[in-house]
PDB file of C-alpha atoms in Angstrom:
ATOM      1  CA  GLY A   1      -0.458  -0.271   0.173  1.00 55.00           C
ATOM      2  CA  ALA A   2       0.903   3.546  -0.559  1.00 82.00           C
ATOM      3  CA  GLY A   3       0.591   4.374   3.199  1.00 94.00           C
ATOM      4  CA  VAL A   4       1.555   3.755   6.695  1.00 97.00           C
ATOM      5  CA  SER A   5       0.416   0.487   7.960  1.00 97.00           C
ATOM      6  CA  GLN A   6      -0.359  -0.514  11.403  1.00 98.00           C
ATOM      7  CA  SER A   7      -1.489  -3.862  13.037  1.00 97.00           C
ATOM      8  CA  PRO A   8      -3.613  -4.845  14.675  1.00 98.00           C
ATOM      9  CA  SER A   9      -6.170  -2.023  14.191  1.00 97.00           C
ATOM     10  CA  ASN A  10      -7.785  -2.965  17.451  1.00 98.00           C
ATOM     11  CA  LYS A  11      -6.245  -5.115  20.533  1.00 98.00           C
ATOM     12  CA  VAL A  12      -7.921  -6.146  23.794  1.00 98.00           C
ATOM     13  CA  THR A  13      -6.092  -7.575  26.193  1.00 98.00           C
ATOM     14  CA  GLU A  14      -5.838  -8.253  30.073  1.00 97.00           C
ATOM     15  CA  LYS A  15      -3.953  -6.395  32.593  1.00 97.00           C
ATOM     16  CA  GLY A  16      -0.654  -7.940  33.097  1.00 98.00           C
ATOM     17  CA  LYS A  17      -0.245  -9.694  29.328  1.00 98.00           C
ATOM     18  CA  ASP A  18       2.322  -8.456  26.987  1.00 98.00           C
ATOM     19  CA  VAL A  19       1.304  -7.002  23.386  1.00 98.00           C
ATOM     20  CA  GLU A  20       2.824  -6.296  20.324  1.00 98.00           C
ATOM     21  CA  LEU A  21       2.058  -3.681  17.722  1.00 98.00           C
ATOM     22  CA  ARG A  22       3.605  -3.446  14.108  1.00 98.00           C
ATOM     23  CA  CYS A  23       4.082  -0.479  11.843  1.00 98.00           C
ATOM     24  CA  ASP A  24       5.274  -0.480   8.255  1.00 96.00           C
ATOM     25  CA  PRO A  25       6.284   2.592   6.938  1.00 96.00           C
ATOM     26  CA  ILE A  26       5.956   3.735   3.790  1.00 94.00           C
ATOM     27  CA  SER A  27       8.880   2.121   1.170  1.00 91.00           C
ATOM     28  CA  GLY A  28      11.999   4.474   1.212  1.00 89.00           C
ATOM     29  CA  HIS A  29      11.352   6.375   4.439  1.00 92.00           C
ATOM     30  CA  THR A  30      14.163   6.307   6.477  1.00 91.00           C
ATOM     31  CA  ALA A  31      12.805   7.865   9.892  1.00 93.00           C
ATOM     32  CA  LEU A  32      10.010   6.210  11.786  1.00 95.00           C
ATOM     33  CA  TYR A  33       8.074   7.452  14.873  1.00 96.00           C
ATOM     34  CA  TRP A  34       5.734   6.071  17.191  1.00 98.00           C
ATOM     35  CA  TYR A  35       3.171   8.180  19.353  1.00 98.00           C
ATOM     36  CA  ARG A  36       0.534   8.029  21.873  1.00 98.00           C
ATOM     37  CA  GLN A  37      -3.005   9.261  21.993  1.00 97.00           C
ATOM     38  CA  ARG A  38      -4.995   8.642  25.414  1.00 95.00           C
ATOM     39  CA  LEU A  39      -8.298  10.038  25.384  1.00 91.00           C
ATOM     40  CA  GLY A  40      -8.607  13.664  25.808  1.00 87.00           C
ATOM     41  CA  GLN A  41      -5.023  14.178  25.746  1.00 91.00           C
ATOM     42  CA  GLY A  42      -2.684  15.143  22.904  1.00 92.00           C
ATOM     43  CA  LEU A  43      -0.182  12.979  21.213  1.00 96.00           C
ATOM     44  CA  GLU A  44       2.738  11.710  23.349  1.00 96.00           C
ATOM     45  CA  PHE A  45       6.291  11.354  21.596  1.00 96.00           C
ATOM     46  CA  LEU A  46       7.517   7.844  22.420  1.00 97.00           C
ATOM     47  CA  ILE A  47      10.575   6.736  20.120  1.00 96.00           C
ATOM     48  CA  TYR A  48      11.957   8.091  16.898  1.00 94.00           C
ATOM     49  CA  PHE A  49      14.373   5.865  14.473  1.00 93.00           C
ATOM     50  CA  GLN A  50      16.345   7.799  11.745  1.00 90.00           C
ATOM     51  CA  GLY A  51      18.362   5.094   9.553  1.00 85.00           C
ATOM     52  CA  ASN A  52      21.158   3.380  11.154  1.00 84.00           C
ATOM     53  CA  SER A  53      21.395   5.933  14.149  1.00 88.00           C
ATOM     54  CA  ALA A  54      20.779   5.104  17.612  1.00 90.00           C
ATOM     55  CA  PRO A  55      16.822   5.777  18.426  1.00 92.00           C
ATOM     56  CA  ASP A  56      15.687   8.269  20.569  1.00 93.00           C
ATOM     57  CA  LYS A  57      14.014   6.606  23.202  1.00 94.00           C
ATOM     58  CA  SER A  58      13.529   9.506  25.456  1.00 93.00           C
ATOM     59  CA  GLY A  59       9.759   9.170  25.582  1.00 94.00           C
ATOM     60  CA  LEU A  60       9.094   5.450  26.428  1.00 96.00           C
ATOM     61  CA  PRO A  61       7.260   6.201  29.415  1.00 95.00           C
ATOM     62  CA  SER A  62       8.727   3.045  31.726  1.00 95.00           C
ATOM     63  CA  ASP A  63      11.084  -0.260  30.882  1.00 96.00           C
ATOM     64  CA  ARG A  64       7.716  -2.075  29.970  1.00 98.00           C
ATOM     65  CA  PHE A  65       7.804  -0.170  26.923  1.00 98.00           C
ATOM     66  CA  SER A  66      10.762  -1.387  24.045  1.00 97.00           C
ATOM     67  CA  ALA A  67      10.688  -0.799  20.288  1.00 97.00           C
ATOM     68  CA  GLU A  68      12.934  -2.382  17.463  1.00 96.00           C
ATOM     69  CA  ARG A  69      13.276  -1.273  13.973  1.00 95.00           C
ATOM     70  CA  THR A  70      14.648  -4.123  11.105  1.00 85.00           C
ATOM     71  CA  GLY A  71      16.835  -1.867   8.912  1.00 82.00           C
ATOM     72  CA  GLU A  72      14.698   1.086   7.537  1.00 82.00           C
ATOM     73  CA  SER A  73      11.715  -1.135   7.481  1.00 89.00           C
ATOM     74  CA  VAL A  74       9.071  -2.771   9.923  1.00 95.00           C
ATOM     75  CA  SER A  75       9.215  -1.695  13.528  1.00 97.00           C
ATOM     76  CA  THR A  76       7.797  -3.401  16.345  1.00 98.00           C
ATOM     77  CA  LEU A  77       6.342  -1.736  19.586  1.00 98.00           C
ATOM     78  CA  THR A  78       6.031  -4.192  22.814  1.00 98.00           C
ATOM     79  CA  ILE A  79       4.481  -3.512  26.004  1.00 98.00           C
ATOM     80  CA  GLN A  80       4.961  -6.265  28.736  1.00 98.00           C
ATOM     81  CA  ARG A  81       2.801  -6.550  31.767  1.00 98.00           C
ATOM     82  CA  THR A  82       0.263  -4.000  30.500  1.00 98.00           C
ATOM     83  CA  GLN A  83      -1.668  -1.891  32.963  1.00 97.00           C
ATOM     84  CA  GLN A  84      -4.922  -0.070  32.343  1.00 97.00           C
ATOM     85  CA  GLU A  85      -3.172   3.357  32.129  1.00 96.00           C
ATOM     86  CA  ASP A  86      -1.458   1.690  28.869  1.00 97.00           C
ATOM     87  CA  SER A  87      -4.755   2.024  26.901  1.00 98.00           C
ATOM     88  CA  ALA A  88      -4.450   4.355  23.974  1.00 98.00           C
ATOM     89  CA  VAL A  89      -4.169   4.577  20.162  1.00 98.00           C
ATOM     90  CA  TYR A  90      -0.644   4.058  19.149  1.00 98.00           C
ATOM     91  CA  LEU A  91       0.298   6.008  16.123  1.00 98.00           C
ATOM     92  CA  CYS A  92       3.033   4.947  13.744  1.00 98.00           C
ATOM     93  CA  ALA A  93       4.559   7.808  11.717  1.00 97.00           C
ATOM     94  CA  SER A  94       7.166   7.676   9.046  1.00 95.00           C
ATOM     95  CA  SER A  95       9.108  10.499   6.867  1.00 93.00           C
ATOM     96  CA  PRO A  96      11.799  10.331   3.879  1.00 89.00           C
ATOM     97  CA  ARG A  97      15.248  11.018   4.340  1.00 80.00           C
ATOM     98  CA  GLY A  98      15.891  15.088   4.790  1.00 73.00           C
ATOM     99  CA  ARG A  99      12.281  15.864   5.299  1.00 71.00           C
ATOM    100  CA  SER A 100      12.364  15.027   9.337  1.00 69.00           C
ATOM    101  CA  ASN A 101      13.180  18.793  10.176  1.00 74.00           C
ATOM    102  CA  THR A 102      10.023  19.988   8.147  1.00 83.00           C
ATOM    103  CA  GLY A 103       7.852  18.311  10.772  1.00 84.00           C
ATOM    104  CA  GLU A 104       5.899  16.353   8.038  1.00 89.00           C
ATOM    105  CA  LEU A 105       5.338  13.366   9.320  1.00 94.00           C
ATOM    106  CA  PHE A 106       2.873  10.685   7.470  1.00 96.00           C
ATOM    107  CA  PHE A 107       0.867   8.737  10.148  1.00 97.00           C
ATOM    108  CA  GLY A 108      -0.820   5.147  10.190  1.00 97.00           C
ATOM    109  CA  GLU A 109      -4.385   5.095  11.185  1.00 97.00           C
ATOM    110  CA  GLY A 110      -3.278   3.762  14.761  1.00 97.00           C
ATOM    111  CA  SER A 111      -3.295   0.723  16.910  1.00 98.00           C
ATOM    112  CA  ARG A 112      -6.177   1.134  19.606  1.00 98.00           C
ATOM    113  CA  LEU A 113      -5.222  -0.890  22.632  1.00 98.00           C
ATOM    114  CA  THR A 114      -7.487  -1.544  25.492  1.00 98.00           C
ATOM    115  CA  VAL A 115      -6.409  -3.201  28.699  1.00 98.00           C
ATOM    116  CA  LEU A 116      -8.889  -4.722  30.895  1.00 96.00           C
TER     117      LEU A 116
ATOM    118  CA  GLU B   1       9.281  22.731  29.639  1.00 83.00           C
ATOM    119  CA  ASP B   2       8.365  22.836  26.392  1.00 87.00           C
ATOM    120  CA  GLN B   3       4.401  23.233  25.995  1.00 92.00           C
ATOM    121  CA  VAL B   4       1.289  23.582  23.556  1.00 96.00           C
ATOM    122  CA  THR B   5      -1.811  24.916  24.330  1.00 97.00           C
ATOM    123  CA  GLN B   6      -4.891  25.042  21.993  1.00 98.00           C
ATOM    124  CA  SER B   7      -7.824  27.257  22.151  1.00 98.00           C
ATOM    125  CA  PRO B   8     -10.952  26.521  21.916  1.00 98.00           C
ATOM    126  CA  GLU B   9     -11.251  22.961  22.806  1.00 97.00           C
ATOM    127  CA  ALA B  10     -14.300  22.723  20.587  1.00 98.00           C
ATOM    128  CA  LEU B  11     -15.529  25.072  17.741  1.00 98.00           C
ATOM    129  CA  ARG B  12     -19.159  25.028  15.908  1.00 98.00           C
ATOM    130  CA  LEU B  13     -19.311  27.436  13.109  1.00 98.00           C
ATOM    131  CA  GLN B  14     -21.864  27.749  10.266  1.00 98.00           C
ATOM    132  CA  GLU B  15     -20.747  27.120   6.686  1.00 98.00           C
ATOM    133  CA  GLY B  16     -19.209  30.100   5.314  1.00 97.00           C
ATOM    134  CA  GLU B  17     -18.550  31.863   9.106  1.00 97.00           C
ATOM    135  CA  SER B  18     -15.061  32.264   9.259  1.00 98.00           C
ATOM    136  CA  SER B  19     -12.986  31.980  12.433  1.00 98.00           C
ATOM    137  CA  SER B  20      -9.515  31.471  14.185  1.00 98.00           C
ATOM    138  CA  LEU B  21      -7.971  28.616  16.139  1.00 98.00           C
ATOM    139  CA  ASN B  22      -5.250  29.557  18.773  1.00 98.00           C
ATOM    140  CA  CYS B  23      -1.903  27.756  19.395  1.00 98.00           C
ATOM    141  CA  SER B  24      -0.054  29.402  22.202  1.00 98.00           C
ATOM    142  CA  TYR B  25       3.260  27.934  23.052  1.00 97.00           C
ATOM    143  CA  THR B  26       6.618  27.917  25.083  1.00 94.00           C
ATOM    144  CA  VAL B  27       9.744  26.048  23.788  1.00 91.00           C
ATOM    145  CA  SER B  28      13.530  26.739  24.390  1.00 86.00           C
ATOM    146  CA  GLY B  29      14.047  27.582  20.949  1.00 89.00           C
ATOM    147  CA  LEU B  30      11.735  26.838  18.092  1.00 92.00           C
ATOM    148  CA  ARG B  31      12.748  24.761  15.630  1.00 92.00           C
ATOM    149  CA  GLY B  32       9.432  24.503  13.663  1.00 93.00           C
ATOM    150  CA  LEU B  33       5.390  24.869  14.467  1.00 96.00           C
ATOM    151  CA  PHE B  34       3.364  22.476  12.693  1.00 97.00           C
ATOM    152  CA  TRP B  35      -0.490  22.302  12.000  1.00 98.00           C
ATOM    153  CA  TYR B  36      -2.125  18.947  11.386  1.00 98.00           C
ATOM    154  CA  ARG B  37      -5.649  17.915  10.806  1.00 98.00           C
ATOM    155  CA  GLN B  38      -7.197  14.847  12.283  1.00 97.00           C
ATOM    156  CA  ASP B  39     -10.223  13.191  11.148  1.00 97.00           C
ATOM    157  CA  PRO B  40     -12.173  10.504  13.581  1.00 94.00           C
ATOM    158  CA  GLY B  41     -10.534   7.257  13.492  1.00 92.00           C
ATOM    159  CA  LYS B  42      -7.497   8.627  11.388  1.00 95.00           C
ATOM    160  CA  GLY B  43      -3.951   9.462  11.849  1.00 96.00           C
ATOM    161  CA  PRO B  44      -3.291  13.316  11.780  1.00 97.00           C
ATOM    162  CA  GLU B  45      -2.623  14.454   8.237  1.00 97.00           C
ATOM    163  CA  PHE B  46       0.163  17.334   7.779  1.00 96.00           C
ATOM    164  CA  LEU B  47      -0.958  20.640   6.883  1.00 97.00           C
ATOM    165  CA  PHE B  48       1.728  23.270   7.497  1.00 95.00           C
ATOM    166  CA  THR B  49       5.351  24.070   8.883  1.00 96.00           C
ATOM    167  CA  LEU B  50       6.021  27.801  10.039  1.00 97.00           C
ATOM    168  CA  TYR B  51       9.848  28.266  11.155  1.00 94.00           C
ATOM    169  CA  SER B  52       9.597  32.062  12.389  1.00 94.00           C
ATOM    170  CA  ALA B  53       7.724  34.971  13.641  1.00 95.00           C
ATOM    171  CA  GLY B  54       5.975  36.668  10.743  1.00 96.00           C
ATOM    172  CA  GLU B  55       5.937  33.855   8.709  1.00 97.00           C
ATOM    173  CA  GLU B  56       2.497  32.788   6.811  1.00 97.00           C
ATOM    174  CA  LYS B  57       1.316  29.698   5.053  1.00 97.00           C
ATOM    175  CA  GLU B  58      -1.767  29.156   3.072  1.00 97.00           C
ATOM    176  CA  LYS B  59      -3.813  26.239   1.735  1.00 95.00           C
ATOM    177  CA  GLU B  60      -7.203  26.288   0.219  1.00 95.00           C
ATOM    178  CA  ARG B  61      -9.310  27.855   2.872  1.00 97.00           C
ATOM    179  CA  LEU B  62      -6.607  27.615   5.586  1.00 98.00           C
ATOM    180  CA  LYS B  63      -4.237  30.363   6.661  1.00 98.00           C
ATOM    181  CA  ALA B  64      -1.617  29.693   9.285  1.00 98.00           C
ATOM    182  CA  THR B  65       0.541  32.467  10.976  1.00 98.00           C
ATOM    183  CA  LEU B  66       2.963  32.590  13.593  1.00 97.00           C
ATOM    184  CA  THR B  67       4.483  35.053  16.310  1.00 95.00           C
ATOM    185  CA  LYS B  68       6.864  34.470  19.189  1.00 93.00           C
ATOM    186  CA  LYS B  69       4.381  33.212  21.406  1.00 94.00           C
ATOM    187  CA  GLU B  70       1.294  31.473  19.376  1.00 97.00           C
ATOM    188  CA  SER B  71      -0.012  30.766  15.787  1.00 98.00           C
ATOM    189  CA  PHE B  72      -3.388  30.920  14.394  1.00 98.00           C
ATOM    190  CA  LEU B  73      -5.094  28.755  12.021  1.00 98.00           C
ATOM    191  CA  HIS B  74      -7.292  31.124  10.138  1.00 98.00           C
ATOM    192  CA  ILE B  75     -10.296  29.275   8.147  1.00 98.00           C
ATOM    193  CA  THR B  76     -11.918  31.277   5.620  1.00 98.00           C
ATOM    194  CA  ALA B  77     -15.469  30.829   4.686  1.00 98.00           C
ATOM    195  CA  PRO B  78     -15.551  27.126   5.947  1.00 97.00           C
ATOM    196  CA  LYS B  79     -17.389  23.954   4.635  1.00 98.00           C
ATOM    197  CA  PRO B  80     -18.769  21.020   6.093  1.00 98.00           C
ATOM    198  CA  GLU B  81     -15.750  18.865   5.005  1.00 97.00           C
ATOM    199  CA  ASP B  82     -13.505  21.317   7.158  1.00 98.00           C
ATOM    200  CA  SER B  83     -15.003  19.497  10.245  1.00 98.00           C
ATOM    201  CA  ALA B  84     -12.269  17.734  12.082  1.00 98.00           C
ATOM    202  CA  THR B  85      -9.461  18.188  15.270  1.00 98.00           C
ATOM    203  CA  TYR B  86      -6.469  20.393  14.393  1.00 98.00           C
ATOM    204  CA  LEU B  87      -3.460  19.706  15.992  1.00 98.00           C
ATOM    205  CA  CYS B  88      -0.647  21.888  16.710  1.00 98.00           C
ATOM    206  CA  ALA B  89       2.713  20.894  17.568  1.00 96.00           C
ATOM    207  CA  VAL B  90       6.025  22.427  18.243  1.00 95.00           C
ATOM    208  CA  ARG B  91       9.641  21.135  18.086  1.00 93.00           C
ATOM    209  CA  GLY B  92      12.176  22.756  20.330  1.00 89.00           C
ATOM    210  CA  TYR B  93      15.938  22.543  20.413  1.00 86.00           C
ATOM    211  CA  GLY B  94      15.835  20.567  23.548  1.00 79.00           C
ATOM    212  CA  GLY B  95      14.442  17.508  21.704  1.00 76.00           C
ATOM    213  CA  SER B  96      15.428  15.521  18.931  1.00 78.00           C
ATOM    214  CA  GLN B  97      14.305  15.670  15.372  1.00 76.00           C
ATOM    215  CA  GLY B  98      11.385  13.120  16.415  1.00 81.00           C
ATOM    216  CA  ASN B  99      10.123  14.693  19.292  1.00 88.00           C
ATOM    217  CA  LEU B 100       7.370  16.879  18.352  1.00 93.00           C
ATOM    218  CA  ILE B 101       4.968  18.476  21.251  1.00 94.00           C
ATOM    219  CA  PHE B 102       1.357  18.305  20.522  1.00 96.00           C
ATOM    220  CA  GLY B 103      -1.360  20.048  21.915  1.00 97.00           C
ATOM    221  CA  LYS B 104      -4.726  18.709  22.670  1.00 97.00           C
ATOM    222  CA  GLY B 105      -6.477  20.118  19.381  1.00 97.00           C
ATOM    223  CA  THR B 106      -9.327  22.142  18.514  1.00 98.00           C
ATOM    224  CA  LYS B 107     -12.605  20.106  17.362  1.00 98.00           C
ATOM    225  CA  LEU B 108     -14.173  22.307  14.499  1.00 98.00           C
ATOM    226  CA  SER B 109     -17.558  21.552  13.529  1.00 98.00           C
ATOM    227  CA  VAL B 110     -18.990  23.088  10.296  1.00 98.00           C
ATOM    228  CA  LYS B 111     -22.864  23.087  10.076  1.00 97.00           C
ATOM    229  CA  PRO B 112     -24.536  23.398   6.502  1.00 96.00           C
TER     230      PRO B 112
END
């Protein structure tokens, strides 16, 4: 597809379970971002990958959160021992080389996570 | 701490009734201010980037302006299809390229 693809689109899990969220960026985009959008709140930065550089993990809220990226391709966000406050829409975005500074991020439709 | 505040939280307009949305920000050195549009159930869609006070950008019925403390998104003669949540974000020198600070958004409803 032409856009950023995220899966699953919806995930319901029980407190304490681990979840994995997947992001397929637009082909050729070197930068990849994860943001979280909780109900009634603004988007919160989680992590940023740029090419082969070390990722910026400064937004990850706790050590239960981790993310990996395979080269300049797919990324997986993992949340271990989920808590109810982790319930949110997790948004992935990508941008092409040299365009990160313009702030033009291409977002996917998000993965809605509900922790019961 | 970098911060973005948007007002109003919600705005209802009649078709053709022009108005403005506000984005106030505090940031340790502005590297860019960004406007996005978000439709229900969708990811945000990029609209504009502004870099310095006095700069303006236009796209169809939308015009974004920037001062040293705030940005306005002016909507001229809106149509129902302009209904969406409009998000403002900033990037400061204290964060990485990927770290945009977003406001909570203004939900715009345009009635025919």
